[in-house]
Short mmCIF file of C-alpha atoms in Angstrom, two decimals:
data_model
loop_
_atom_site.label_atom_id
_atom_site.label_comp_id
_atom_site.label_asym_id
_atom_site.label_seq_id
_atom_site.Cartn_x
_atom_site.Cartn_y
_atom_site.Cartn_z
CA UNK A 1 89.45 85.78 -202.81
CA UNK A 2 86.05 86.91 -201.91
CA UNK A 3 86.06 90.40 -203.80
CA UNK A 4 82.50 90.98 -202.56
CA UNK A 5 83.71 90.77 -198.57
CA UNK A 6 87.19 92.39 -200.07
CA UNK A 7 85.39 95.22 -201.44
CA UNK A 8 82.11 95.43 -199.65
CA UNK A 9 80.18 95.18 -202.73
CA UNK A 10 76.80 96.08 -203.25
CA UNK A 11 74.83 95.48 -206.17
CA UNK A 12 71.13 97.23 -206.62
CA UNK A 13 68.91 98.57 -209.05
CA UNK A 14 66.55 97.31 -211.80
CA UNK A 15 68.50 98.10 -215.12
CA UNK A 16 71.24 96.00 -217.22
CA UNK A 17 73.69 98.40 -217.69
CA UNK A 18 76.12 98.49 -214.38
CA UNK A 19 76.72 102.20 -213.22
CA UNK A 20 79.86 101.88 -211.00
CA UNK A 21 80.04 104.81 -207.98
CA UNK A 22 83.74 105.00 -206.66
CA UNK A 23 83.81 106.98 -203.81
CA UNK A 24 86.78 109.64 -202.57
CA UNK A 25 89.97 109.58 -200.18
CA UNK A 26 88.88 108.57 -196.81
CA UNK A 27 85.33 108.16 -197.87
CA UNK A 28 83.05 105.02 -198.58
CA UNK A 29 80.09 104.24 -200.75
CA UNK A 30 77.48 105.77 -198.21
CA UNK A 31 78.80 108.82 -199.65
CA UNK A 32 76.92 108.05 -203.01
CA UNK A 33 73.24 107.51 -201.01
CA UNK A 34 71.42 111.02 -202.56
CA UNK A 35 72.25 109.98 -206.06
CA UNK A 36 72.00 106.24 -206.98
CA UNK A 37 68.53 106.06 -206.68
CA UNK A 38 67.98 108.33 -209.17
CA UNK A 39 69.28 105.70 -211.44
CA UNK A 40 68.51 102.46 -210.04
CA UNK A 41 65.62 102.21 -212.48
CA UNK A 42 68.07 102.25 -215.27
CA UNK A 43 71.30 100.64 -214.24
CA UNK A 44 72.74 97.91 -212.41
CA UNK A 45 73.93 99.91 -209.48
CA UNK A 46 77.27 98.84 -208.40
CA UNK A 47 79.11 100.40 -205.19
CA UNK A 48 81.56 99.15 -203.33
CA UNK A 49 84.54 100.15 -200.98
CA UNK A 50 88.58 100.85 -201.16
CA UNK A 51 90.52 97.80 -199.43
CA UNK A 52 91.15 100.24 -196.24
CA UNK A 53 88.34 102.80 -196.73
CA UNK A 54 84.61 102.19 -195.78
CA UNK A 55 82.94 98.63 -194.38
CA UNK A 56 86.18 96.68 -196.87
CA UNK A 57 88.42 94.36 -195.34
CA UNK A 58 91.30 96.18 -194.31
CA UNK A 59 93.39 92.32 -193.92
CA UNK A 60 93.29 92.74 -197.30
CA UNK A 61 95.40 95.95 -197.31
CA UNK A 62 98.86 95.25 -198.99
CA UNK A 63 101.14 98.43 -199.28
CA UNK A 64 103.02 97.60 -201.61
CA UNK A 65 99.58 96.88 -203.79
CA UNK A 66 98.96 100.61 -202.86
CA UNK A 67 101.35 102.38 -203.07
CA UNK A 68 100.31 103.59 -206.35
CA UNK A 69 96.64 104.76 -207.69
CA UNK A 70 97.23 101.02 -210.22
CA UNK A 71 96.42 99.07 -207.33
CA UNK A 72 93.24 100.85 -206.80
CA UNK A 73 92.26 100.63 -210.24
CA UNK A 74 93.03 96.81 -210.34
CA UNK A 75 90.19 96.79 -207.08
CA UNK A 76 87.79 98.38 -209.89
CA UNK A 77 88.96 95.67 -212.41
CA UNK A 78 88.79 92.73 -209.93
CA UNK A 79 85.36 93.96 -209.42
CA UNK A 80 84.00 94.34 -213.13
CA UNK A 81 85.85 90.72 -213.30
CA UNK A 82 83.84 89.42 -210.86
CA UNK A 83 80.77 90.41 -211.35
CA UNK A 84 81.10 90.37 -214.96
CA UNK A 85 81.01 93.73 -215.93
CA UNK A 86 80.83 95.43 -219.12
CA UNK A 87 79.71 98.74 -221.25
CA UNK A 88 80.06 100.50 -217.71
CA UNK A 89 79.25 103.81 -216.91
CA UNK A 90 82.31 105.10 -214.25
CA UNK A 91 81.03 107.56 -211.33
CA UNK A 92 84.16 108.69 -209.75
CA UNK A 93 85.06 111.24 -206.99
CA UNK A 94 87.88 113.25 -206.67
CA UNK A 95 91.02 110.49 -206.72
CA UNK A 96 88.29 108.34 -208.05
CA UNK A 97 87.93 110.02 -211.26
CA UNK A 98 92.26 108.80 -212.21
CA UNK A 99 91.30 105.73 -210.41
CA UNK A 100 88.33 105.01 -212.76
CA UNK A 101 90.37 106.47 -216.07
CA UNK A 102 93.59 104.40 -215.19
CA UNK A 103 91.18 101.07 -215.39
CA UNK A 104 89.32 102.33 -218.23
CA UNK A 105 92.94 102.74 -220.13
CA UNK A 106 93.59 99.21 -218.73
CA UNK A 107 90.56 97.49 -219.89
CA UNK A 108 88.54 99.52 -222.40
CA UNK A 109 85.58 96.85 -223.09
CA UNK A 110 84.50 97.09 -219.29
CA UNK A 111 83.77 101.03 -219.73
CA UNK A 112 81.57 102.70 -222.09
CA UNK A 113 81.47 106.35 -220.58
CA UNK A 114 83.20 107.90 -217.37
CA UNK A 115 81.87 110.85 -215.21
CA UNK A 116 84.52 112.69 -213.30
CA UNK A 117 83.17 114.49 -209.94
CA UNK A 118 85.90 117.30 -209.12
CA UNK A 119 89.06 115.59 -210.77
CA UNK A 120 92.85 116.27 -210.56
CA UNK A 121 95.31 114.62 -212.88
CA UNK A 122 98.53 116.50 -210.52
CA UNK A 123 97.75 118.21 -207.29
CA UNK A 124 101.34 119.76 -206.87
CA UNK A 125 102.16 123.31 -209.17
CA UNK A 126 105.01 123.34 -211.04
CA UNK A 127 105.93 126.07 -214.13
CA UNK A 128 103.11 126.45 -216.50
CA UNK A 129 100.56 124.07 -214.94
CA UNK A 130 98.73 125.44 -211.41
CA UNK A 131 97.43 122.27 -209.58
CA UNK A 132 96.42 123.79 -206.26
CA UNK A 133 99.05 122.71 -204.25
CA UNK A 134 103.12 123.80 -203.28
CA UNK A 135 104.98 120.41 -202.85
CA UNK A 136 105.65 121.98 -199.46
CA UNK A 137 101.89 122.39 -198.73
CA UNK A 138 101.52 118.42 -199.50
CA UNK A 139 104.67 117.71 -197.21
CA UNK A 140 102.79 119.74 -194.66
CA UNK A 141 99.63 118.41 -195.16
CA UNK A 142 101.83 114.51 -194.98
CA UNK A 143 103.42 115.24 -192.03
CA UNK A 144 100.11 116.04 -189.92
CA UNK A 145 98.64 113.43 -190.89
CA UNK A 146 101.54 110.79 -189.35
CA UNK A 147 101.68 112.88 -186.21
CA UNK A 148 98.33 114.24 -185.49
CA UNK A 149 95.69 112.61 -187.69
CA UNK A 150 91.87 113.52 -185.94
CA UNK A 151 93.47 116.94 -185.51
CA UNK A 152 94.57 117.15 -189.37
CA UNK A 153 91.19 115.45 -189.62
CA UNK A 154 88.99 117.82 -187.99
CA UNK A 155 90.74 120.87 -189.94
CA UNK A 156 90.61 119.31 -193.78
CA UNK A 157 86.93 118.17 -193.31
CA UNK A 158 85.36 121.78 -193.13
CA UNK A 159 87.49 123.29 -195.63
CA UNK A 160 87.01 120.39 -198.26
CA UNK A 161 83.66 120.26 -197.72
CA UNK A 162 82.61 124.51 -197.72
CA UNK A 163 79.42 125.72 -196.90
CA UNK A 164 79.49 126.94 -193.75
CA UNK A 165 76.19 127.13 -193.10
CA UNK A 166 75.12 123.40 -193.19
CA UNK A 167 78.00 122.54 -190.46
CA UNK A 168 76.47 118.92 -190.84
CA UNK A 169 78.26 118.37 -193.91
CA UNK A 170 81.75 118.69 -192.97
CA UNK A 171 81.33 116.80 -189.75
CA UNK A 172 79.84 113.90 -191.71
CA UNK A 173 83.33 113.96 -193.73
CA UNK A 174 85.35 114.51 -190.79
CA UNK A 175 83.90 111.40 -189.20
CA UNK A 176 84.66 109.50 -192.32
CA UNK A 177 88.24 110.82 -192.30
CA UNK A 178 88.61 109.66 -188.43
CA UNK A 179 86.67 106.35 -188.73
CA UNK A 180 89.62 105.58 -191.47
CA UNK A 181 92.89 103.60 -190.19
CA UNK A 182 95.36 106.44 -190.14
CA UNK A 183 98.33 104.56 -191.36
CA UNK A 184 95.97 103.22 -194.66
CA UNK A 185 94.61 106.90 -194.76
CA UNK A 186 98.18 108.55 -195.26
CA UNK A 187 99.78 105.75 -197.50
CA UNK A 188 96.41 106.61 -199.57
CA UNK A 189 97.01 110.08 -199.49
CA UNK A 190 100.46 110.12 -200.56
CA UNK A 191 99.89 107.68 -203.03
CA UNK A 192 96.79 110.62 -204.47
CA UNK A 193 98.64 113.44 -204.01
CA UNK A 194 102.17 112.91 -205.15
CA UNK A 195 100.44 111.10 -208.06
CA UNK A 196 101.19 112.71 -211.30
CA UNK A 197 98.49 111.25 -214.16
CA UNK A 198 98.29 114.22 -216.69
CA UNK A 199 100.28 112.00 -219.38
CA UNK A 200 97.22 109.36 -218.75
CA UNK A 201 94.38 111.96 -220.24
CA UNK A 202 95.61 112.06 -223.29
CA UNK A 203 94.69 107.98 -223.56
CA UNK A 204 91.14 107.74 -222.74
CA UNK A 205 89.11 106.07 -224.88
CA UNK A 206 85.52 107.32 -223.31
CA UNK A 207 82.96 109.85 -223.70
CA UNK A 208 84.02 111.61 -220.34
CA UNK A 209 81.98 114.08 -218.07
CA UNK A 210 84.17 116.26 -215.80
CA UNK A 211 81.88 118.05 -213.04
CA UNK A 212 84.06 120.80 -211.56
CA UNK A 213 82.55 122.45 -208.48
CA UNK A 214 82.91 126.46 -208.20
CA UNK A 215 85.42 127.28 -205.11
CA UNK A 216 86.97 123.72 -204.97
CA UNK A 217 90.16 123.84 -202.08
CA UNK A 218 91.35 120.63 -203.93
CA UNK A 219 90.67 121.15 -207.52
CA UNK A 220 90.58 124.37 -208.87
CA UNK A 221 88.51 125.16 -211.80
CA UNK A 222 92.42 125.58 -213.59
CA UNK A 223 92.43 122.34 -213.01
CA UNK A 224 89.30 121.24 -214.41
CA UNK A 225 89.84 123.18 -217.25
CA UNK A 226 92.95 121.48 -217.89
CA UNK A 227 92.08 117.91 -218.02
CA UNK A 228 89.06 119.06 -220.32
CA UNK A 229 91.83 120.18 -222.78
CA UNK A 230 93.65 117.12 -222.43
CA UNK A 231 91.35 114.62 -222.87
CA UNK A 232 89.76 114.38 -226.23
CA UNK A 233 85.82 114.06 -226.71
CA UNK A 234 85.35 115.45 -223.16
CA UNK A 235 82.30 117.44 -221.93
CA UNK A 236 83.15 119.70 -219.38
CA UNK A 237 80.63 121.81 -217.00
CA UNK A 238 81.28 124.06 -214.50
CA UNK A 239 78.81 123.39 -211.81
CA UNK A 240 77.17 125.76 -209.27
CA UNK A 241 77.80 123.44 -206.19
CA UNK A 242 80.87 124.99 -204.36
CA UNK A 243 82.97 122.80 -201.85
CA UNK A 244 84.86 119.29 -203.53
CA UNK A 245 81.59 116.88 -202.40
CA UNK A 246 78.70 117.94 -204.56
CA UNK A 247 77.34 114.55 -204.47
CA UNK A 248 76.31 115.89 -200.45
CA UNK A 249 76.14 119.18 -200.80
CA UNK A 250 74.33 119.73 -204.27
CA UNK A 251 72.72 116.02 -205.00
CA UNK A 252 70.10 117.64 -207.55
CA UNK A 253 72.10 119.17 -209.35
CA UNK A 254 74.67 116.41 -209.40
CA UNK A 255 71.78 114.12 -211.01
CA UNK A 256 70.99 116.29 -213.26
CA UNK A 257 74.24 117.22 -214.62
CA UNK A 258 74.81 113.40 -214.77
CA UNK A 259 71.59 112.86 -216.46
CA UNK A 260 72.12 115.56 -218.99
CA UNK A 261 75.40 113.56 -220.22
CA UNK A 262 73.95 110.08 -220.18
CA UNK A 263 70.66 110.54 -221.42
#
């Protein structure tokens, strides 16, 4: 298997040390452009898409492979295998950030640090933990997608993405949500949001960042918060950047909240 056609890998930068960016739901690694280059002097830059997200090969998409966030994290894994990765440095967003902690767990000698960009380890409430979500809001949300997807599209994009005033933003996501195969897009989405990972925290084995955005629709700082106090040797900081993407809507300070933690 070709993991670098699979995947769509791309490899860049000048350093030794690989610095892994795993991109969101229904996203791809274009999404990482304002803030690899800020560390392409001093890493092995390493991005890549989701089989069924991005330029991947979606022939490669098996749903039973995906019907968990484990077969995403074996994509990371097949990667690092490939290439020969080691003493990484994990940038994930959003599902990403479980995605990139799941493989960490997995195979600890291919990670050395992760950084979480707006992370959830359980989008549904339940008593005593708030998550965002009402398991009827993610039915809802499940539902739409399978019967009107650009429409469900066209709604989520602004209201992930806040500020209003650069309009530019959310219609950049909202094209990446529509250029996605809908049936891949919702077996993705169920597999993130139904996905309860809070037991995982506890069995990291990494200096971890967690970058919670101010005014996030899909995790609230509660939730941030949370997997700070679950996860031992965490740093957590509570950014300015409002909206889930702050790698697009606040890519200084996304660099240098990064670059505060690693250097």
């Amino acid at each position: 298997m070709d993991i670098y056609k699979r995947n769509n890998v791309t490899v860049r930068g000048q350093g030794v040390q690989p610095m892994i960016f795993a991109h969101g739901f229904g996203c791809g690694q274009h999404m990482w452009r304002h803030i690899w280059p800020a560390f392409e002097k001093d890493y092995k830059i390493v991005l890549f898409d989701y089989v069924g997200s991005g330029g991947s090969d979606n022939t490669a998409y098996n749903p039973e492979r995906y019907d968990s966030l484990n077969g995403y994290a074996q994509d990371v894994l097949d990667i690092c295998n490939a290439l020969d990765l080691k003493d990484c440095v994990f940038v994930g967003h959003s599902v990403s950030c479980i995605i990139g902690l799941l493989a960490s767990i997995k195979d600890p000698e291919r990670f050395s640090s992760l950084v979480m960009v707006g992370p959830s380890a359980k989008y549904i409430d339940e008593p005593g933990y708030l998550g965002g979500f009402s398991k009827q809001d993610i039915e809802e949300l499940l539902d739409t997608m399978e019967k009107n997807y650009i429409g469900w599209a066209n709604f989520l994009g602004p209201a992930i993405m806040q500020n209003d005033d650069r309009p530019e933003l959310a219609e950049e996501l909202t094209e990446s949500f529509c250029s996605t195969d809908p049936v891949i897009a919702r077996q993705f989405a169920q597999a993130t949001f139904l996905s309860d990972n809070r037991t995982d925290l506890a069995n990291a084995k990494h200096r971890t960042l967690i970058m919670q955005c101010s005014n996030d629709l899909i995790a609230p700082v509660e939730v941030g918060e949370f997997i700070h106090s679950q996860m031992p040797g965490s740093v957590y900081h509570l950014m300015q950047a409002t909206g889930h993407c702050p790698h697009l809507s606040a890519p200084d300070e996304t660099i240098e909240v990064i670059k505060e933690f690693l250097f």
